[in-house]
Amino acid sequence: MSMSGRLWSAASIAALAFLAAMLITGALPQQRQLVRSQAAGVLELLPEKITRVELESTGRVAAFSRNESGWAQETKGPIDPAVAEKLSMAVQVMHTSAPVRVMASGEYRDTDLREFGLEKPDLSIALYQGPVPVLRAHFGGLTPDKYLRYMTVDGQQQLFLMSLFVGDMWAAVAASTFAR
């Protein structure tokens, strides 16, 4: 047998041994170049556990409930599938989207909340698991560079700087809900 033939045979045996080891151990090779995603949002509870949402925008309030058949507005019944999808995504981003920056209360204590658009927030949400509120958040104005939005969470002293799309998702739900 030639040298190249022996190399191909050895490579084939090594590949079969590797596949047998994977089969026996049940382990898949780990791709170290891939980054494992972690939910790091302000909502610790899994999004599918949220069964009720209250949304307040410019003095108007809407409440939504989720059951096996999907989302419904509590006073009006089932909602348009496109709005239901926006609502589900808005809940999801509260779980998955980490704040870009978290300011401790000492960093902004001497600043008037009006500067952050939080004295009377344009948009507030409350997320519930059954009858229990698990998160109440208030979205304020944009940062001076217009890339982030200020947000507070009831029961926490920090001021969160969130990516625009987080507040925009909730604003889209509000616009769809209150446009009718």
PDB file of N, CA and C in Angstrom, residues 25-97:
ATOM      1  N   THR A  25     -20.829   8.791  23.840  1.00  0.00           N
ATOM      2  CA  THR A  25     -20.972   9.816  24.887  1.00  0.00           C
ATOM      3  C   THR A  25     -22.207  10.683  24.693  1.00  0.00           C
ATOM      4  N   GLY A  26     -22.734  10.729  23.484  1.00  0.00           N
ATOM      5  CA  GLY A  26     -23.898  11.577  23.207  1.00  0.00           C
ATOM      6  C   GLY A  26     -23.542  13.043  23.098  1.00  0.00           C
ATOM      7  N   ALA A  27     -22.292  13.356  23.052  1.00  0.00           N
ATOM      8  CA  ALA A  27     -21.854  14.750  23.026  1.00  0.00           C
ATOM      9  C   ALA A  27     -21.609  15.216  21.601  1.00  0.00           C
ATOM     10  N   LEU A  28     -22.040  16.432  21.346  1.00  0.00           N
ATOM     11  CA  LEU A  28     -21.729  17.070  20.072  1.00  0.00           C
ATOM     12  C   LEU A  28     -20.504  17.946  20.270  1.00  0.00           C
ATOM     13  N   PRO A  29     -19.711  18.127  19.250  1.00  0.00           N
ATOM     14  CA  PRO A  29     -18.561  19.016  19.413  1.00  0.00           C
ATOM     15  C   PRO A  29     -19.039  20.447  19.678  1.00  0.00           C
ATOM     16  N   GLN A  30     -18.332  21.138  20.554  1.00  0.00           N
ATOM     17  CA  GLN A  30     -18.719  22.502  20.897  1.00  0.00           C
ATOM     18  C   GLN A  30     -17.989  23.473  19.986  1.00  0.00           C
ATOM     19  N   GLN A  31     -18.748  24.369  19.406  1.00  0.00           N
ATOM     20  CA  GLN A  31     -18.164  25.374  18.527  1.00  0.00           C
ATOM     21  C   GLN A  31     -17.748  26.568  19.385  1.00  0.00           C
ATOM     22  N   ARG A  32     -16.490  26.691  19.651  1.00  0.00           N
ATOM     23  CA  ARG A  32     -16.005  27.733  20.559  1.00  0.00           C
ATOM     24  C   ARG A  32     -16.087  29.129  19.949  1.00  0.00           C
ATOM     25  N   GLN A  33     -16.166  29.227  18.640  1.00  0.00           N
ATOM     26  CA  GLN A  33     -16.246  30.538  18.018  1.00  0.00           C
ATOM     27  C   GLN A  33     -17.649  31.129  18.129  1.00  0.00           C
ATOM     28  N   LEU A  34     -18.657  30.311  18.480  1.00  0.00           N
ATOM     29  CA  LEU A  34     -20.017  30.802  18.613  1.00  0.00           C
ATOM     30  C   LEU A  34     -20.255  31.322  20.017  1.00  0.00           C
ATOM     31  N   VAL A  35     -20.964  32.428  20.126  1.00  0.00           N
ATOM     32  CA  VAL A  35     -21.282  33.007  21.425  1.00  0.00           C
ATOM     33  C   VAL A  35     -22.668  32.547  21.829  1.00  0.00           C
ATOM     34  N   ARG A  36     -22.769  32.003  23.016  1.00  0.00           N
ATOM     35  CA  ARG A  36     -24.057  31.550  23.508  1.00  0.00           C
ATOM     36  C   ARG A  36     -24.868  32.754  23.967  1.00  0.00           C
ATOM     37  N   SER A  37     -26.108  32.854  23.510  1.00  0.00           N
ATOM     38  CA  SER A  37     -26.931  33.993  23.873  1.00  0.00           C
ATOM     39  C   SER A  37     -27.557  33.781  25.242  1.00  0.00           C
ATOM     40  N   GLN A  38     -27.632  34.848  26.001  1.00  0.00           N
ATOM     41  CA  GLN A  38     -28.243  34.795  27.325  1.00  0.00           C
ATOM     42  C   GLN A  38     -29.241  35.922  27.441  1.00  0.00           C
ATOM     43  N   ALA A  39     -30.378  35.621  28.033  1.00  0.00           N
ATOM     44  CA  ALA A  39     -31.366  36.664  28.275  1.00  0.00           C
ATOM     45  C   ALA A  39     -30.866  37.517  29.428  1.00  0.00           C
ATOM     46  N   ALA A  40     -30.760  38.807  29.201  1.00  0.00           N
ATOM     47  CA  ALA A  40     -30.224  39.697  30.223  1.00  0.00           C
ATOM     48  C   ALA A  40     -31.099  40.933  30.387  1.00  0.00           C
ATOM     49  N   GLY A  41     -32.363  40.833  30.007  1.00  0.00           N
ATOM     50  CA  GLY A  41     -33.264  41.972  30.103  1.00  0.00           C
ATOM     51  C   GLY A  41     -33.715  42.221  31.534  1.00  0.00           C
ATOM     52  N   VAL A  42     -34.543  43.235  31.706  1.00  0.00           N
ATOM     53  CA  VAL A  42     -35.032  43.588  33.037  1.00  0.00           C
ATOM     54  C   VAL A  42     -36.147  42.657  33.505  1.00  0.00           C
ATOM     55  N   LEU A  43     -36.741  41.888  32.601  1.00  0.00           N
ATOM     56  CA  LEU A  43     -37.754  40.900  32.945  1.00  0.00           C
ATOM     57  C   LEU A  43     -37.063  39.555  33.123  1.00  0.00           C
ATOM     58  N   GLU A  44     -37.000  39.080  34.361  1.00  0.00           N
ATOM     59  CA  GLU A  44     -36.332  37.813  34.623  1.00  0.00           C
ATOM     60  C   GLU A  44     -37.201  36.613  34.264  1.00  0.00           C
ATOM     61  N   LEU A  45     -38.500  36.755  34.386  1.00  0.00           N
ATOM     62  CA  LEU A  45     -39.439  35.680  34.104  1.00  0.00           C
ATOM     63  C   LEU A  45     -39.461  35.390  32.606  1.00  0.00           C
ATOM     64  N   LEU A  46     -39.640  34.138  32.236  1.00  0.00           N
ATOM     65  CA  LEU A  46     -39.750  33.801  30.817  1.00  0.00           C
ATOM     66  C   LEU A  46     -40.958  34.509  30.206  1.00  0.00           C
ATOM     67  N   PRO A  47     -40.836  35.036  28.998  1.00  0.00           N
ATOM     68  CA  PRO A  47     -41.920  35.802  28.375  1.00  0.00           C
ATOM     69  C   PRO A  47     -43.236  35.044  28.277  1.00  0.00           C
ATOM     70  N   GLU A  48     -43.175  33.733  28.037  1.00  0.00           N
ATOM     71  CA  GLU A  48     -44.414  32.966  27.902  1.00  0.00           C
ATOM     72  C   GLU A  48     -45.175  32.837  29.224  1.00  0.00           C
ATOM     73  N   LYS A  49     -44.537  33.195  30.328  1.00  0.00           N
ATOM     74  CA  LYS A  49     -45.210  33.164  31.638  1.00  0.00           C
ATOM     75  C   LYS A  49     -46.041  34.425  31.881  1.00  0.00           C
ATOM     76  N   ILE A  50     -45.845  35.443  31.056  1.00  0.00           N
ATOM     77  CA  ILE A  50     -46.611  36.689  31.197  1.00  0.00           C
ATOM     78  C   ILE A  50     -48.013  36.451  30.628  1.00  0.00           C
ATOM     79  N   THR A  51     -49.028  36.660  31.472  1.00  0.00           N
ATOM     80  CA  THR A  51     -50.404  36.383  31.060  1.00  0.00           C
ATOM     81  C   THR A  51     -51.254  37.645  30.963  1.00  0.00           C
ATOM     82  N   ARG A  52     -50.712  38.760  31.417  1.00  0.00           N
ATOM     83  CA  ARG A  52     -51.487  40.007  31.363  1.00  0.00           C
ATOM     84  C   ARG A  52     -50.526  41.177  31.188  1.00  0.00           C
ATOM     85  N   VAL A  53     -50.953  42.150  30.388  1.00  0.00           N
ATOM     86  CA  VAL A  53     -50.159  43.356  30.144  1.00  0.00           C
ATOM     87  C   VAL A  53     -51.074  44.558  30.266  1.00  0.00           C
ATOM     88  N   GLU A  54     -50.634  45.546  31.024  1.00  0.00           N
ATOM     89  CA  GLU A  54     -51.307  46.845  31.054  1.00  0.00           C
ATOM     90  C   GLU A  54     -50.392  47.834  30.350  1.00  0.00           C
ATOM     91  N   LEU A  55     -50.983  48.643  29.504  1.00  0.00           N
ATOM     92  CA  LEU A  55     -50.239  49.607  28.713  1.00  0.00           C
ATOM     93  C   LEU A  55     -50.886  50.968  28.889  1.00  0.00           C
ATOM     94  N   GLU A  56     -50.092  51.957  29.255  1.00  0.00           N
ATOM     95  CA  GLU A  56     -50.608  53.314  29.403  1.00  0.00           C
ATOM     96  C   GLU A  56     -49.772  54.249  28.544  1.00  0.00           C
ATOM     97  N   SER A  57     -50.470  55.017  27.714  1.00  0.00           N
ATOM     98  CA  SER A  57     -49.787  55.946  26.827  1.00  0.00           C
ATOM     99  C   SER A  57     -50.638  57.201  26.683  1.00  0.00           C
ATOM    100  N   THR A  58     -50.025  58.332  26.952  1.00  0.00           N
ATOM    101  CA  THR A  58     -50.679  59.637  26.857  1.00  0.00           C
ATOM    102  C   THR A  58     -52.074  59.643  27.493  1.00  0.00           C
ATOM    103  N   GLY A  59     -52.149  59.104  28.711  1.00  0.00           N
ATOM    104  CA  GLY A  59     -53.396  59.128  29.466  1.00  0.00           C
ATOM    105  C   GLY A  59     -54.403  58.049  29.105  1.00  0.00           C
ATOM    106  N   ARG A  60     -54.118  57.248  28.098  1.00  0.00           N
ATOM    107  CA  ARG A  60     -55.026  56.162  27.717  1.00  0.00           C
ATOM    108  C   ARG A  60     -54.460  54.842  28.232  1.00  0.00           C
ATOM    109  N   VAL A  61     -55.362  53.959  28.664  1.00  0.00           N
ATOM    110  CA  VAL A  61     -54.946  52.687  29.245  1.00  0.00           C
ATOM    111  C   VAL A  61     -55.629  51.541  28.511  1.00  0.00           C
ATOM    112  N   ALA A  62     -54.870  50.483  28.273  1.00  0.00           N
ATOM    113  CA  ALA A  62     -55.419  49.258  27.691  1.00  0.00           C
ATOM    114  C   ALA A  62     -54.826  48.085  28.456  1.00  0.00           C
ATOM    115  N   ALA A  63     -55.626  47.039  28.615  1.00  0.00           N
ATOM    116  CA  ALA A  63     -55.161  45.824  29.283  1.00  0.00           C
ATOM    117  C   ALA A  63     -55.373  44.648  28.340  1.00  0.00           C
ATOM    118  N   PHE A  64     -54.401  43.756  28.313  1.00  0.00           N
ATOM    119  CA  PHE A  64     -54.432  42.577  27.456  1.00  0.00           C
ATOM    120  C   PHE A  64     -54.246  41.335  28.322  1.00  0.00           C
ATOM    121  N   SER A  65     -54.935  40.281  27.956  1.00  0.00           N
ATOM    122  CA  SER A  65     -54.778  38.991  28.632  1.00  0.00           C
ATOM    123  C   SER A  65     -54.388  37.948  27.604  1.00  0.00           C
ATOM    124  N   ARG A  66     -53.572  36.992  28.051  1.00  0.00           N
ATOM    125  CA  ARG A  66     -53.162  35.907  27.158  1.00  0.00           C
ATOM    126  C   ARG A  66     -53.688  34.584  27.712  1.00  0.00           C
ATOM    127  N   ASN A  67     -54.260  33.796  26.815  1.00  0.00           N
ATOM    128  CA  ASN A  67     -54.677  32.441  27.164  1.00  0.00           C
ATOM    129  C   ASN A  67     -54.217  31.503  26.056  1.00  0.00           C
ATOM    130  N   GLU A  68     -54.731  30.280  26.027  1.00  0.00           N
ATOM    131  CA  GLU A  68     -54.295  29.294  25.035  1.00  0.00           C
ATOM    132  C   GLU A  68     -54.504  29.764  23.597  1.00  0.00           C
ATOM    133  N   SER A  69     -55.526  30.580  23.376  1.00  0.00           N
ATOM    134  CA  SER A  69     -55.816  31.011  22.001  1.00  0.00           C
ATOM    135  C   SER A  69     -55.108  32.311  21.621  1.00  0.00           C
ATOM    136  N   GLY A  70     -54.360  32.903  22.531  1.00  0.00           N
ATOM    137  CA  GLY A  70     -53.593  34.102  22.205  1.00  0.00           C
ATOM    138  C   GLY A  70     -53.987  35.305  23.029  1.00  0.00           C
ATOM    139  N   TRP A  71     -53.603  36.479  22.535  1.00  0.00           N
ATOM    140  CA  TRP A  71     -53.843  37.733  23.236  1.00  0.00           C
ATOM    141  C   TRP A  71     -55.228  38.282  22.908  1.00  0.00           C
ATOM    142  N   ALA A  72     -55.841  38.913  23.916  1.00  0.00           N
ATOM    143  CA  ALA A  72     -57.120  39.603  23.730  1.00  0.00           C
ATOM    144  C   ALA A  72     -57.076  40.880  24.550  1.00  0.00           C
ATOM    145  N   GLN A  73     -57.694  41.922  24.034  1.00  0.00           N
ATOM    146  CA  GLN A  73     -57.822  43.148  24.812  1.00  0.00           C
ATOM    147  C   GLN A  73     -59.001  42.938  25.762  1.00  0.00           C
ATOM    148  N   GLU A  74     -58.786  43.206  27.024  1.00  0.00           N
ATOM    149  CA  GLU A  74     -59.763  42.820  28.037  1.00  0.00           C
ATOM    150  C   GLU A  74     -61.152  43.413  27.827  1.00  0.00           C
ATOM    151  N   THR A  75     -61.246  44.601  27.281  1.00  0.00           N
ATOM    152  CA  THR A  75     -62.564  45.200  27.091  1.00  0.00           C
ATOM    153  C   THR A  75     -63.129  44.990  25.693  1.00  0.00           C
ATOM    154  N   LYS A  76     -62.289  44.480  24.766  1.00  0.00           N
ATOM    155  CA  LYS A  76     -62.733  44.392  23.364  1.00  0.00           C
ATOM    156  C   LYS A  76     -62.606  43.011  22.741  1.00  0.00           C
ATOM    157  N   GLY A  77     -62.022  42.056  23.429  1.00  0.00           N
ATOM    158  CA  GLY A  77     -61.893  40.718  22.881  1.00  0.00           C
ATOM    159  C   GLY A  77     -60.622  40.515  22.087  1.00  0.00           C
ATOM    160  N   PRO A  78     -60.586  39.472  21.240  1.00  0.00           N
ATOM    161  CA  PRO A  78     -59.365  39.131  20.485  1.00  0.00           C
ATOM    162  C   PRO A  78     -58.837  40.325  19.682  1.00  0.00           C
ATOM    163  N   ILE A  79     -57.527  40.383  19.576  1.00  0.00           N
ATOM    164  CA  ILE A  79     -56.908  41.490  18.838  1.00  0.00           C
ATOM    165  C   ILE A  79     -56.367  40.984  17.512  1.00  0.00           C
ATOM    166  N   ASP A  80     -56.113  41.918  16.629  1.00  0.00           N
ATOM    167  CA  ASP A  80     -55.558  41.624  15.315  1.00  0.00           C
ATOM    168  C   ASP A  80     -54.262  40.819  15.490  1.00  0.00           C
ATOM    169  N   PRO A  81     -54.045  39.793  14.678  1.00  0.00           N
ATOM    170  CA  PRO A  81     -52.830  38.980  14.799  1.00  0.00           C
ATOM    171  C   PRO A  81     -51.534  39.798  14.707  1.00  0.00           C
ATOM    172  N   ALA A  82     -51.525  40.837  13.907  1.00  0.00           N
ATOM    173  CA  ALA A  82     -50.318  41.669  13.793  1.00  0.00           C
ATOM    174  C   ALA A  82     -50.032  42.396  15.101  1.00  0.00           C
ATOM    175  N   VAL A  83     -51.075  42.878  15.767  1.00  0.00           N
ATOM    176  CA  VAL A  83     -50.906  43.556  17.061  1.00  0.00           C
ATOM    177  C   VAL A  83     -50.488  42.532  18.116  1.00  0.00           C
ATOM    178  N   ALA A  84     -51.078  41.337  18.062  1.00  0.00           N
ATOM    179  CA  ALA A  84     -50.713  40.275  19.012  1.00  0.00           C
ATOM    180  C   ALA A  84     -49.238  39.909  18.866  1.00  0.00           C
ATOM    181  N   GLU A  85     -48.759  39.866  17.628  1.00  0.00           N
ATOM    182  CA  GLU A  85     -47.351  39.560  17.402  1.00  0.00           C
ATOM    183  C   GLU A  85     -46.460  40.674  17.952  1.00  0.00           C
ATOM    184  N   LYS A  86     -46.853  41.934  17.730  1.00  0.00           N
ATOM    185  CA  LYS A  86     -46.085  43.063  18.281  1.00  0.00           C
ATOM    186  C   LYS A  86     -46.049  42.990  19.806  1.00  0.00           C
ATOM    187  N   LEU A  87     -47.181  42.668  20.408  1.00  0.00           N
ATOM    188  CA  LEU A  87     -47.264  42.579  21.860  1.00  0.00           C
ATOM    189  C   LEU A  87     -46.362  41.459  22.385  1.00  0.00           C
ATOM    190  N   SER A  88     -46.405  40.304  21.747  1.00  0.00           N
ATOM    191  CA  SER A  88     -45.538  39.194  22.161  1.00  0.00           C
ATOM    192  C   SER A  88     -44.066  39.558  22.026  1.00  0.00           C
ATOM    193  N   MET A  89     -43.706  40.236  20.945  1.00  0.00           N
ATOM    194  CA  MET A  89     -42.314  40.656  20.748  1.00  0.00           C
ATOM    195  C   MET A  89     -41.890  41.700  21.774  1.00  0.00           C
ATOM    196  N   ALA A  90     -42.801  42.604  22.118  1.00  0.00           N
ATOM    197  CA  ALA A  90     -42.491  43.627  23.119  1.00  0.00           C
ATOM    198  C   ALA A  90     -42.208  42.980  24.476  1.00  0.00           C
ATOM    199  N   VAL A  91     -43.007  41.980  24.842  1.00  0.00           N
ATOM    200  CA  VAL A  91     -42.757  41.251  26.090  1.00  0.00           C
ATOM    201  C   VAL A  91     -41.419  40.525  25.991  1.00  0.00           C
ATOM    202  N   GLN A  92     -41.153  39.910  24.854  1.00  0.00           N
ATOM    203  CA  GLN A  92     -39.905  39.167  24.644  1.00  0.00           C
ATOM    204  C   GLN A  92     -38.679  40.061  24.822  1.00  0.00           C
ATOM    205  N   VAL A  93     -38.695  41.266  24.251  1.00  0.00           N
ATOM    206  CA  VAL A  93     -37.509  42.124  24.344  1.00  0.00           C
ATOM    207  C   VAL A  93     -37.257  42.596  25.775  1.00  0.00           C
ATOM    208  N   MET A  94     -38.291  42.642  26.588  1.00  0.00           N
ATOM    209  CA  MET A  94     -38.070  43.001  27.997  1.00  0.00           C
ATOM    210  C   MET A  94     -37.275  41.906  28.705  1.00  0.00           C
ATOM    211  N   HIS A  95     -37.361  40.698  28.200  1.00  0.00           N
ATOM    212  CA  HIS A  95     -36.628  39.568  28.764  1.00  0.00           C
ATOM    213  C   HIS A  95     -35.225  39.438  28.176  1.00  0.00           C
ATOM    214  N   THR A  96     -35.092  39.701  26.890  1.00  0.00           N
ATOM    215  CA  THR A  96     -33.825  39.420  26.205  1.00  0.00           C
ATOM    216  C   THR A  96     -32.896  40.615  26.046  1.00  0.00           C
ATOM    217  N   SER A  97     -33.423  41.834  26.041  1.00  0.00           N
ATOM    218  CA  SER A  97     -32.598  43.005  25.738  1.00  0.00           C
ATOM    219  C   SER A  97     -32.059  43.658  27.003  1.00  0.00           C
TER     220      SER A  97
END
